[in-house]
Short mmCIF file of C-alpha atoms and ligand atoms in Angstrom, two decimals:
data_model
loop_
_atom_site.label_atom_id
_atom_site.label_comp_id
_atom_site.label_asym_id
_atom_site.label_seq_id
_atom_site.Cartn_x
_atom_site.Cartn_y
_atom_site.Cartn_z
CA ILE R 1 104.99 50.21 184.81
CA VAL R 2 102.55 50.93 181.95
CA ARG R 3 102.35 54.55 180.80
CA PRO R 4 98.95 56.16 180.20
CA PHE R 5 97.36 56.91 176.79
CA ASN R 6 97.83 60.65 177.25
CA GLU R 7 101.62 60.30 177.37
CA ILE R 8 101.97 58.81 173.89
CA PRO R 9 104.21 61.22 171.95
CA GLY R 10 102.87 63.14 168.96
CA LEU R 11 100.74 66.06 167.86
CA TRP R 12 97.19 65.32 168.88
CA LYS R 13 96.07 68.30 170.89
CA ASN R 14 95.01 70.74 168.17
CA GLY R 15 93.44 69.02 165.17
CA LEU R 16 92.83 72.24 163.25
CA ALA R 17 96.36 73.61 163.68
CA ASN R 18 97.72 70.22 162.62
CA LEU R 19 95.44 70.22 159.57
CA TYR R 20 96.81 73.63 158.61
CA ASN R 21 100.42 72.42 158.89
CA PHE R 22 99.56 69.22 157.05
CA TRP R 23 98.04 71.23 154.23
CA LYS R 24 101.16 73.47 154.08
CA LEU R 25 103.33 70.37 153.66
CA ASP R 26 101.05 69.27 150.79
CA GLY R 27 100.16 66.42 153.12
CA PHE R 28 97.19 65.33 151.04
CA ARG R 29 99.71 63.91 148.57
CA ASN R 30 102.61 63.22 150.97
CA LEU R 31 100.90 61.21 153.68
CA HIS R 32 103.32 58.29 153.34
CA ARG R 33 106.40 60.51 153.68
CA ILE R 34 104.91 62.42 156.60
CA MET R 35 104.21 59.14 158.42
CA LEU R 36 107.80 58.02 157.81
CA GLN R 37 109.05 61.30 159.23
CA ASN R 38 106.78 61.06 162.27
CA PHE R 39 108.21 57.63 163.13
CA ASN R 40 111.69 59.15 162.85
CA THR R 41 110.75 62.00 165.18
CA PHE R 42 108.60 60.24 167.76
CA GLY R 43 109.76 56.61 167.63
CA PRO R 44 107.77 53.40 167.03
CA ILE R 45 104.49 54.76 168.39
CA TYR R 46 102.87 58.17 168.03
CA ARG R 47 99.46 59.70 168.45
CA GLU R 48 98.04 62.14 165.91
CA LYS R 49 95.06 64.30 165.12
CA ILE R 50 94.64 65.99 161.73
CA GLY R 51 91.34 67.77 161.21
CA TYR R 52 88.82 65.36 162.67
CA TYR R 53 90.94 62.25 161.99
CA GLU R 54 92.51 60.83 165.17
CA SER R 55 94.76 57.76 165.45
CA VAL R 56 97.60 55.96 167.17
CA ASN R 57 100.32 54.87 164.73
CA ILE R 58 102.64 51.88 165.02
CA ILE R 59 105.36 50.40 162.81
CA ASN R 60 106.73 47.14 164.31
CA PRO R 61 105.57 43.68 163.15
CA GLU R 62 105.40 42.52 166.78
CA ASP R 63 103.08 45.43 167.58
CA ALA R 64 101.01 44.66 164.47
CA ALA R 65 100.49 41.18 165.94
CA ILE R 66 99.11 42.73 169.14
CA LEU R 67 96.85 45.04 167.11
CA PHE R 68 95.34 42.22 165.05
CA LYS R 69 94.85 40.01 168.10
CA ALA R 70 92.63 42.80 169.48
CA GLU R 71 90.56 43.32 166.31
CA GLY R 72 87.64 41.35 167.73
CA HIS R 73 84.95 39.31 166.03
CA TYR R 74 83.86 42.14 163.73
CA PRO R 75 87.07 43.87 162.58
CA LYS R 76 86.47 47.49 161.62
CA ARG R 77 88.68 49.75 159.49
CA LEU R 78 88.78 53.53 159.34
CA LYS R 79 85.38 54.67 158.12
CA VAL R 80 85.88 56.47 154.81
CA GLU R 81 83.03 58.95 155.16
CA ALA R 82 83.15 60.17 151.58
CA TRP R 83 82.21 56.64 150.48
CA THR R 84 79.44 56.11 153.03
CA SER R 85 78.01 59.63 152.51
CA TYR R 86 77.67 59.03 148.79
CA ARG R 87 75.68 55.86 149.38
CA ASP R 88 73.57 57.45 152.11
CA ASN R 89 72.66 60.35 149.81
CA ARG R 90 71.88 58.17 146.82
CA ASN R 91 70.04 55.56 148.87
CA ARG R 92 72.38 52.78 147.86
CA LYS R 93 73.28 49.79 150.01
CA TYR R 94 76.76 49.32 151.45
CA GLY R 95 78.66 46.31 150.17
CA VAL R 96 81.14 44.23 152.14
CA LEU R 97 83.75 47.01 151.96
CA LEU R 98 81.62 49.43 153.98
CA LYS R 99 79.40 47.21 156.09
CA ASN R 100 80.22 46.52 159.72
CA GLY R 101 79.16 44.20 162.52
CA GLU R 102 76.99 41.13 161.95
CA ASP R 103 75.75 42.46 158.60
CA TRP R 104 79.37 42.54 157.36
CA ARG R 105 80.19 39.09 158.75
CA SER R 106 77.19 37.30 157.27
CA ASN R 107 77.81 38.80 153.82
CA ARG R 108 81.55 38.20 154.00
CA VAL R 109 81.21 34.51 154.89
CA ILE R 110 79.15 33.88 151.76
CA LEU R 111 81.37 36.02 149.55
CA ASN R 112 84.51 34.26 150.85
CA LYS R 113 83.39 30.96 149.33
CA GLU R 114 82.80 32.48 145.91
CA VAL R 115 85.67 34.97 145.73
CA ILE R 116 88.65 34.08 147.92
CA SER R 117 88.47 30.32 148.53
CA LEU R 118 91.29 28.30 146.98
CA LYS R 119 88.68 26.00 145.45
CA MET R 120 87.55 28.78 143.10
CA LEU R 121 91.02 29.18 141.60
CA GLU R 122 90.44 26.35 139.15
CA ASN R 123 87.53 28.38 137.79
CA PHE R 124 89.41 31.68 137.73
CA VAL R 125 92.71 30.51 136.23
CA PRO R 126 91.47 29.68 132.68
CA LEU R 127 89.55 32.96 132.50
CA LEU R 128 92.55 34.99 133.66
CA ASP R 129 94.93 33.04 131.42
CA ASP R 130 92.86 34.02 128.37
CA VAL R 131 93.09 37.69 129.28
CA GLY R 132 96.85 37.36 129.83
CA GLN R 133 97.32 35.79 126.39
CA ASP R 134 95.25 38.51 124.74
CA PHE R 135 97.28 41.19 126.49
CA VAL R 136 100.53 39.77 125.17
CA ALA R 137 99.07 39.54 121.65
CA ARG R 138 98.02 43.17 121.93
CA ILE R 139 101.54 44.25 122.88
CA HIS R 140 103.04 42.24 120.00
CA LYS R 141 100.73 44.17 117.68
CA LYS R 142 101.85 47.49 119.16
CA ILE R 143 105.47 46.48 118.60
CA GLU R 144 104.78 45.49 115.00
CA ARG R 145 103.01 48.76 114.28
CA SER R 146 105.86 50.80 115.73
CA GLY R 147 108.12 49.43 112.98
CA GLN R 148 111.07 49.52 115.41
CA ASN R 149 110.83 46.03 116.89
CA LYS R 150 110.09 47.55 120.29
CA TRP R 151 107.44 49.61 122.03
CA THR R 152 108.13 52.43 124.45
CA ALA R 153 105.24 53.84 126.47
CA ASP R 154 103.61 54.63 129.78
CA LEU R 155 101.82 51.32 130.25
CA SER R 156 99.33 52.46 132.89
CA GLN R 157 96.33 52.81 130.55
CA GLU R 158 97.02 49.37 129.08
CA LEU R 159 97.32 47.91 132.56
CA PHE R 160 94.05 49.49 133.71
CA LYS R 161 92.34 47.78 130.80
CA TYR R 162 94.04 44.47 131.56
CA ALA R 163 92.95 44.69 135.21
CA LEU R 164 89.35 45.63 134.41
CA GLU R 165 89.10 42.92 131.75
CA SER R 166 90.50 40.36 134.22
CA VAL R 167 88.28 41.18 137.17
CA SER R 168 85.20 41.49 134.92
CA SER R 169 85.78 38.12 133.32
CA VAL R 170 85.86 36.54 136.78
CA LEU R 171 82.85 38.48 138.07
CA TYR R 172 80.66 38.12 134.98
CA GLY R 173 82.07 35.02 133.31
CA GLU R 174 82.33 36.96 130.06
CA ARG R 175 84.66 39.37 128.38
CA LEU R 176 84.20 43.13 128.05
CA GLY R 177 86.51 43.21 125.02
CA LEU R 178 89.07 45.68 126.37
CA MET R 179 91.96 43.92 124.64
CA LEU R 180 90.52 44.88 121.23
CA ASP R 181 91.48 47.92 119.17
CA TYR R 182 88.22 49.80 119.64
CA ILE R 183 86.82 49.64 123.13
CA ASP R 184 83.49 50.64 124.61
CA PRO R 185 83.80 54.32 125.63
CA GLU R 186 81.69 53.51 128.71
CA ALA R 187 84.38 51.10 129.91
CA GLN R 188 87.02 53.79 129.45
CA ARG R 189 84.82 56.18 131.41
CA PHE R 190 84.51 53.61 134.21
CA ILE R 191 88.31 53.46 134.45
CA ASP R 192 88.58 57.27 134.57
CA CYS R 193 85.86 57.48 137.23
CA ILE R 194 87.72 55.10 139.55
CA THR R 195 90.89 57.20 139.36
CA LEU R 196 88.87 60.36 140.03
CA MET R 197 86.98 58.69 142.89
CA PHE R 198 90.25 57.76 144.67
CA LYS R 199 91.84 61.16 144.03
CA THR R 200 88.87 63.10 145.43
CA THR R 201 88.62 60.86 148.50
CA SER R 202 91.93 61.82 150.13
CA PRO R 203 91.13 65.43 151.15
CA MET R 204 87.83 64.20 152.55
CA LEU R 205 89.66 61.96 155.03
CA TYR R 206 90.38 65.14 157.01
CA ILE R 207 87.53 67.50 156.15
CA PRO R 208 84.02 66.10 156.69
CA PRO R 209 82.33 65.45 153.33
CA THR R 210 78.96 66.55 154.70
CA LEU R 211 80.47 70.00 155.26
CA LEU R 212 82.02 70.05 151.79
CA ARG R 213 78.68 69.03 150.33
CA LYS R 214 76.82 71.82 152.13
CA ILE R 215 79.18 74.49 150.77
CA GLY R 216 79.00 72.93 147.28
CA ALA R 217 82.74 72.21 147.13
CA LYS R 218 84.10 70.99 143.79
CA VAL R 219 85.85 68.04 145.37
CA TRP R 220 82.51 66.68 146.61
CA ARG R 221 80.77 67.26 143.27
CA ASP R 222 83.60 65.48 141.43
CA HIS R 223 83.45 62.64 143.91
CA GLU R 224 79.72 62.21 143.46
CA GLU R 225 80.05 62.27 139.69
CA ALA R 226 82.81 59.65 139.84
CA TRP R 227 80.73 57.23 141.93
CA ASP R 228 77.72 57.86 139.66
CA GLY R 229 79.83 56.77 136.70
CA ILE R 230 81.08 53.70 138.58
CA PHE R 231 77.60 52.60 139.69
CA ASN R 232 76.02 53.19 136.28
CA GLN R 233 78.55 51.05 134.48
CA ALA R 234 78.46 48.29 137.13
CA ASP R 235 74.64 48.34 137.03
CA ARG R 236 74.71 47.83 133.27
CA CYS R 237 77.03 44.81 133.58
CA ILE R 238 74.98 43.33 136.41
CA GLN R 239 71.61 43.83 134.65
CA ASN R 240 73.03 42.16 131.58
CA ILE R 241 73.96 38.98 133.47
CA TYR R 242 70.71 39.02 135.42
CA ARG R 243 68.70 39.13 132.18
CA GLN R 244 70.73 36.32 130.59
CA LEU R 245 70.25 34.17 133.67
CA ARG R 246 66.49 34.53 133.58
CA GLN R 247 66.30 33.66 129.88
CA GLU R 248 68.59 30.65 130.08
CA THR R 249 66.84 27.31 130.42
CA GLY R 250 69.37 24.51 130.00
CA THR R 251 72.12 23.96 132.54
CA SER R 252 75.63 24.16 131.20
CA ASN R 253 78.77 23.00 133.00
CA LYS R 254 80.67 26.14 132.26
CA TYR R 255 81.65 28.28 135.28
CA PRO R 256 79.26 31.26 135.07
CA GLY R 257 81.26 33.83 137.08
CA VAL R 258 80.99 35.19 140.62
CA LEU R 259 77.82 37.24 140.05
CA ALA R 260 75.76 34.45 138.49
CA SER R 261 76.99 32.00 141.15
CA LEU R 262 75.85 34.36 143.90
CA LEU R 263 72.48 34.91 142.24
CA MET R 264 71.88 31.17 141.84
CA LEU R 265 73.06 30.47 145.39
CA ASP R 266 70.28 32.77 146.58
CA LYS R 267 71.75 33.38 150.03
CA LEU R 268 72.22 37.16 149.74
CA SER R 269 69.59 39.67 148.66
CA ILE R 270 69.95 41.00 145.13
CA GLU R 271 70.68 44.46 146.52
CA ASP R 272 73.49 43.10 148.71
CA ILE R 273 74.94 41.17 145.77
CA LYS R 274 74.84 44.25 143.54
CA ALA R 275 76.52 46.40 146.19
CA SER R 276 79.42 44.00 146.76
CA VAL R 277 79.90 43.12 143.08
CA THR R 278 80.14 46.85 142.30
CA GLU R 279 82.82 47.24 144.96
CA LEU R 280 84.72 44.24 143.63
CA MET R 281 84.63 45.62 140.10
CA ALA R 282 85.78 49.06 141.26
CA GLY R 283 88.39 47.67 143.66
CA GLY R 284 89.90 45.48 140.99
CA VAL R 285 91.31 48.09 138.61
CA ASP R 286 93.88 50.53 139.99
CA THR R 287 95.15 48.18 142.70
CA THR R 288 96.52 45.34 140.57
CA SER R 289 97.46 47.50 137.58
CA ILE R 290 99.64 49.85 139.61
CA THR R 291 101.27 46.92 141.43
CA LEU R 292 102.10 45.38 138.05
CA LEU R 293 103.47 48.66 136.75
CA TRP R 294 105.79 48.95 139.78
CA THR R 295 106.87 45.33 139.27
CA LEU R 296 107.78 45.91 135.61
CA TYR R 297 109.65 49.03 136.70
CA GLU R 298 111.68 47.05 139.26
CA LEU R 299 112.39 44.29 136.72
CA ALA R 300 113.58 46.91 134.24
CA LYS R 301 115.90 48.28 136.94
CA HIS R 302 117.27 44.79 137.69
CA PRO R 303 117.98 42.98 134.38
CA ASN R 304 119.76 40.04 136.02
CA LEU R 305 116.85 39.42 138.33
CA GLN R 306 114.54 39.64 135.31
CA GLU R 307 116.52 36.82 133.63
CA GLU R 308 116.35 34.74 136.82
CA LEU R 309 112.58 35.09 136.87
CA ARG R 310 112.37 34.23 133.17
CA ALA R 311 114.35 31.05 133.79
CA GLU R 312 112.03 30.10 136.65
CA VAL R 313 108.98 30.61 134.44
CA ALA R 314 110.52 28.60 131.57
CA ALA R 315 111.28 25.70 133.91
CA ALA R 316 107.79 25.85 135.38
CA ARG R 317 106.29 25.78 131.87
CA ALA R 318 108.36 22.76 130.90
CA GLU R 319 107.54 20.83 134.09
CA SER R 320 103.82 21.44 133.91
CA ASN R 321 103.24 20.88 130.19
CA GLY R 322 101.69 24.31 129.97
CA ASP R 323 98.97 23.61 132.57
CA MET R 324 98.62 27.06 134.11
CA GLN R 325 97.38 25.92 137.51
CA GLU R 326 100.38 23.62 137.83
CA MET R 327 102.68 26.40 136.69
CA LEU R 328 101.45 28.69 139.43
CA LYS R 329 102.74 26.20 142.01
CA ARG R 330 106.27 26.38 140.58
CA ILE R 331 107.07 30.09 140.56
CA PRO R 332 108.15 31.02 144.12
CA LEU R 333 110.47 33.79 142.95
CA VAL R 334 107.73 35.45 140.87
CA LYS R 335 105.52 35.37 143.97
CA GLY R 336 108.42 36.81 145.99
CA ALA R 337 108.73 39.62 143.43
CA LEU R 338 105.08 40.57 143.96
CA LYS R 339 105.56 40.59 147.74
CA GLU R 340 108.66 42.69 147.30
CA THR R 341 106.74 45.17 145.12
CA LEU R 342 104.04 45.50 147.78
CA ARG R 343 106.72 45.98 150.46
CA LEU R 344 108.30 48.96 148.68
CA HIS R 345 105.19 50.20 146.86
CA PRO R 346 102.17 49.18 148.92
CA VAL R 347 98.73 50.10 147.56
CA ALA R 348 97.56 50.92 151.09
CA VAL R 349 99.78 53.31 153.04
CA SER R 350 98.44 51.86 156.31
CA LEU R 351 96.23 49.15 157.79
CA GLN R 352 93.85 50.25 160.54
CA ARG R 353 91.48 48.80 163.11
CA TYR R 354 89.26 50.25 165.80
CA ILE R 355 90.47 47.90 168.53
CA ALA R 356 87.84 45.85 170.34
CA GLU R 357 89.71 45.62 173.65
CA ASP R 358 92.34 47.55 175.63
CA ILE R 359 95.92 46.76 174.60
CA ILE R 360 99.46 47.67 175.64
CA ILE R 361 101.89 48.62 172.87
CA GLN R 362 105.44 49.93 173.46
CA ASN R 363 104.41 50.03 177.12
CA TYR R 364 101.58 52.51 176.52
CA HIS R 365 98.00 51.74 177.42
CA ILE R 366 95.56 52.11 174.49
CA PRO R 367 91.83 51.95 175.32
CA ALA R 368 89.27 49.90 173.38
CA GLY R 369 87.65 51.82 170.51
CA THR R 370 90.84 53.67 169.53
CA LEU R 371 91.77 53.77 165.82
CA VAL R 372 95.20 52.12 165.61
CA GLN R 373 97.11 52.29 162.32
CA LEU R 374 100.01 50.15 161.18
CA GLY R 375 102.20 52.25 158.88
CA LEU R 376 102.66 49.74 156.07
CA PHE R 377 104.71 51.99 153.81
CA ALA R 378 106.98 52.97 156.71
CA MET R 379 107.37 49.36 157.91
CA GLY R 380 108.40 48.20 154.42
CA ARG R 381 111.28 50.66 154.42
CA ASP R 382 112.43 50.27 158.03
CA PRO R 383 115.98 48.84 158.34
CA LYS R 384 115.09 47.43 161.76
CA VAL R 385 112.41 45.30 160.10
CA PHE R 386 113.94 44.43 156.71
CA PHE R 387 117.62 43.79 155.99
CA ARG R 388 118.77 46.40 153.43
CA PRO R 389 115.20 47.59 152.84
CA GLU R 390 116.19 49.83 149.92
CA GLN R 391 117.10 46.78 147.83
CA TYR R 392 114.50 45.01 145.70
CA GLN R 393 115.19 41.37 146.58
CA PRO R 394 112.42 38.85 145.84
CA SER R 395 114.61 36.07 147.23
CA ARG R 396 114.33 37.50 150.77
CA TRP R 397 110.85 35.93 150.83
CA LEU R 398 112.33 32.48 150.15
CA ARG R 399 114.97 32.66 152.85
CA THR R 400 114.97 32.25 156.60
CA GLU R 401 114.60 36.00 157.21
CA SER R 402 111.58 36.30 159.51
CA HIS R 403 108.24 36.78 157.75
CA TYR R 404 106.25 37.22 160.99
CA PHE R 405 103.64 39.96 160.37
CA ARG R 406 105.81 41.34 157.55
CA SER R 407 103.81 40.41 154.44
CA LEU R 408 100.69 42.49 154.95
CA GLY R 409 100.07 44.12 151.58
CA PHE R 410 96.55 42.66 151.44
CA GLY R 411 95.81 43.26 155.11
CA PHE R 412 95.25 40.58 157.69
CA GLY R 413 92.67 38.16 159.06
CA PRO R 414 88.96 37.88 158.30
CA ARG R 415 88.79 41.51 157.12
CA GLN R 416 91.71 41.19 154.72
CA CYS R 417 91.34 42.00 151.02
CA LEU R 418 88.44 40.02 149.57
CA GLY R 419 89.97 40.30 146.09
CA ARG R 420 93.31 38.89 147.21
CA ARG R 421 93.16 35.54 145.37
CA ILE R 422 91.91 37.18 142.18
CA ALA R 423 94.59 39.87 142.45
CA GLU R 424 97.44 37.44 143.14
CA THR R 425 96.45 35.03 140.38
CA GLU R 426 95.85 37.78 137.86
CA MET R 427 99.25 39.34 138.62
CA GLN R 428 101.14 36.03 138.56
CA ILE R 429 99.61 35.08 135.21
CA PHE R 430 100.42 38.52 133.83
CA LEU R 431 104.09 38.21 134.81
CA ILE R 432 104.35 34.69 133.41
CA HIS R 433 103.14 35.83 130.00
CA MET R 434 105.18 39.02 129.97
CA LEU R 435 108.40 37.24 130.98
CA GLU R 436 107.84 34.60 128.31
CA ASN R 437 107.43 37.21 125.60
CA PHE R 438 109.29 40.44 126.29
CA ARG R 439 112.36 41.99 127.78
CA VAL R 440 111.49 45.08 129.85
CA GLU R 441 113.87 48.05 129.85
CA LYS R 442 113.81 51.59 131.20
CA GLN R 443 115.68 54.79 130.61
CA ARG R 444 118.69 55.07 132.86
CA HIS R 445 118.75 57.31 135.94
CA VAL R 446 115.04 57.80 136.25
CA GLU R 447 113.84 57.27 139.83
CA VAL R 448 110.10 57.36 140.50
CA GLN R 449 108.59 58.11 143.92
CA SER R 450 105.06 57.58 145.23
CA THR R 451 102.25 60.06 145.59
CA PHE R 452 99.19 59.54 147.81
CA GLU R 453 95.81 59.69 146.09
CA LEU R 454 94.09 57.50 148.67
CA ILE R 455 96.08 54.65 147.19
CA LEU R 456 99.78 55.14 146.52
CA LEU R 457 100.55 55.86 142.86
CA PRO R 458 103.72 56.64 140.90
CA GLU R 459 104.29 60.40 141.15
CA LYS R 460 105.09 60.67 137.44
CA PRO R 461 104.60 58.45 134.38
CA ILE R 462 106.82 55.35 134.28
CA ILE R 463 108.13 54.96 130.73
CA LEU R 464 109.17 51.42 129.82
CA THR R 465 110.41 49.72 126.64
CA LEU R 466 109.20 46.27 125.68
CA LYS R 467 111.30 44.19 123.24
CA PRO R 468 110.25 40.81 121.90
CA LEU R 469 112.58 38.00 122.98
C1 LIG H 1 90.34 45.44 151.10
C2 LIG H 1 94.84 45.69 149.27
C3 LIG H 1 93.20 44.17 144.98
C4 LIG H 1 88.67 44.24 146.70
C5 LIG H 1 91.71 45.62 150.97
C6 LIG H 1 92.60 46.01 152.04
C7 LIG H 1 93.85 46.08 151.52
C8 LIG H 1 93.77 45.73 150.13
C9 LIG H 1 95.12 46.45 152.27
C10 LIG H 1 92.22 46.26 153.50
C11 LIG H 1 92.44 44.95 154.25
C12 LIG H 1 92.42 45.06 155.76
O1 LIG H 1 91.88 46.04 156.29
O2 LIG H 1 92.96 44.15 156.42
C13 LIG H 1 94.78 45.27 147.95
C14 LIG H 1 95.93 45.12 147.08
C15 LIG H 1 95.47 44.69 145.88
C16 LIG H 1 94.03 44.59 145.99
C17 LIG H 1 97.37 45.39 147.49
C18 LIG H 1 96.21 44.36 144.60
C19 LIG H 1 97.50 44.39 144.44
C20 LIG H 1 91.84 44.02 145.09
C21 LIG H 1 91.00 43.48 144.05
C22 LIG H 1 89.72 43.52 144.52
C23 LIG H 1 89.77 44.06 145.87
C24 LIG H 1 91.50 42.95 142.71
C25 LIG H 1 88.45 43.05 143.84
C26 LIG H 1 88.41 42.04 143.03
C27 LIG H 1 88.74 44.54 148.04
C28 LIG H 1 87.57 44.61 148.92
C29 LIG H 1 88.06 44.93 150.19
C30 LIG H 1 89.50 45.09 150.07
C31 LIG H 1 86.12 44.33 148.53
C32 LIG H 1 87.22 45.10 151.48
C33 LIG H 1 87.04 43.76 152.20
C34 LIG H 1 86.23 43.86 153.51
O3 LIG H 1 86.10 44.95 154.04
O4 LIG H 1 85.73 42.82 154.00
N1 LIG H 1 92.45 45.46 149.82
N2 LIG H 1 93.66 44.95 147.26
N3 LIG H 1 91.07 44.35 146.17
N4 LIG H 1 89.87 44.84 148.75
FE1 LIG H 1 91.76 44.82 148.03
C1 LIG H 2 94.00 55.20 152.83
O1 LIG H 2 94.45 57.07 156.00
C2 LIG H 2 94.69 56.05 153.89
O2 LIG H 2 91.80 48.09 148.76
C3 LIG H 2 93.77 56.28 155.06
O3 LIG H 2 90.11 47.81 146.75
C4 LIG H 2 93.33 54.95 155.66
C5 LIG H 2 92.75 54.04 154.61
C6 LIG H 2 91.58 53.40 154.84
C7 LIG H 2 90.98 52.39 153.97
C8 LIG H 2 91.91 51.90 152.85
C9 LIG H 2 92.65 53.13 152.28
C10 LIG H 2 93.52 53.83 153.35
C11 LIG H 2 93.44 52.74 151.01
C12 LIG H 2 92.60 52.00 149.98
C13 LIG H 2 91.93 50.75 150.53
C14 LIG H 2 91.09 51.22 151.75
C15 LIG H 2 90.28 50.01 152.11
C16 LIG H 2 89.99 49.33 150.75
C17 LIG H 2 90.78 50.11 149.68
C18 LIG H 2 93.00 49.74 150.93
C19 LIG H 2 94.76 53.00 153.68
C20 LIG H 2 91.10 49.25 148.43
C21 LIG H 2 91.91 50.00 147.42
C22 LIG H 2 89.78 48.71 147.76
C23 LIG H 2 88.91 49.82 147.23
C24 LIG H 2 87.55 49.31 146.74
C25 LIG H 2 86.55 50.43 146.44
C26 LIG H 2 87.03 51.45 145.52
C27 LIG H 2 85.26 49.88 145.94
#
């Protein structure tokens, strides 16, 4: 017999009291740990209301399958009101990230061909390979200048620049020059604005931004300023390409980048193109850079694994005569390492959908329209889902261990991450070049946890040492 919605365990009766307790637990930064704890207390399904944010939470891959089968024709995620409010106030269009319904679908179908189709990889790979080579050259220079034949640092700023340079070269078909010694201060400001934008979003998941705006709260003002910085810089890059395109007469065979391709295709309005390209540029910085930082950290913790990966890369290089696209087909363990990083250190703490139809999960009835969240961080660490989840084991993704609804770091289905192919390729190329050039080491006995600033970030700086091979 199916139990009713109202009998799902959890704290969902008093949103304000729950918000107060959440705030006392420093929940704005501990969301992932609180979710983990809730699954321990209530079991594999619980209902929750914090402030005005209400959801049903699940953890099992089999239940995730039920959730995604009910996502409907127009899958819809949690509405991040801080992001929509900003655009509403500034009269800016939503891009694919924030659109819904038919408007989302028609834009997404066109963007898919230019951004996430496998066919585009042959265009992206040479651009990303160049950035990877320049990054390695930059690190060699740092090592030389240190005079110690090694370089010890918090690599996050370097990785932000690598990520922005990579995604920009794909979007605009040209380089920003972030691998040089002196970089455009506007580009640095763009990077800082993205971090601030994410950080100021998380409290506004629970407290309506319109309210915070009315009372002139600092968090809203900072948020607005961060998006202003992001849009201004993206506008400058977009205008620049737009101008070049109008002046150009001859046709060259060179791949012109995602933006120019979309403009020439002429299937989306210029305003729609601008909105989505801005989101792609902003979405392409902290996500991949932090995932790479966590991967280097894990490789530093596991020197034998690091050597195994290096051997795989060397063999792939030899077999493919240095052709990068061929190489990418021969590095299953490197790809497993990236999956393993996203299992233990996912960018997104959860995946969510407003379900399009009634479903039954764990024998509870859940009505259509409910926000259902899959706890991705919690699932990645659940011993019922992953054998010895605390161990970083890239090879688990090569073995017969079930992968069914377990590799969800980029989301699922037609609403999954649009930047996925760019992100994966950029990260694989990065690891290839790093493994071919440096040994990564860390100080002993330093464990780093995650903190929630809308995306999950390392709670303190990760200090690594790079030594030339
Ligand atoms: C959406 C993860 C990198 C742009 C998403 C979602 C996740 C995600 C979980 C939600 C998917 C869903 O609801 O099913 C990641 C991870 C990344 C990454 C783990 C890197 C390690 C990127 C990059 C870009 C990007 C590099 C841009 C080039 C987007 C956009 C969406 C999205 C535009 C919204 C798509 C839509 O609503 O149709 N990402 N992402 N992401 N991501 Fe990423
Ligand atoms: C954060 O409870 C926790 O890819 C919330 O590149 C639920 C939630 C909703 C939407 C998620 C968000 C979480 C984490 C960050 C995500 C976002 C959707 C897209 C975004 C996963 C899980 C991200 C990082 C995009 C951001 C692009 C943007 C800055 C232009």
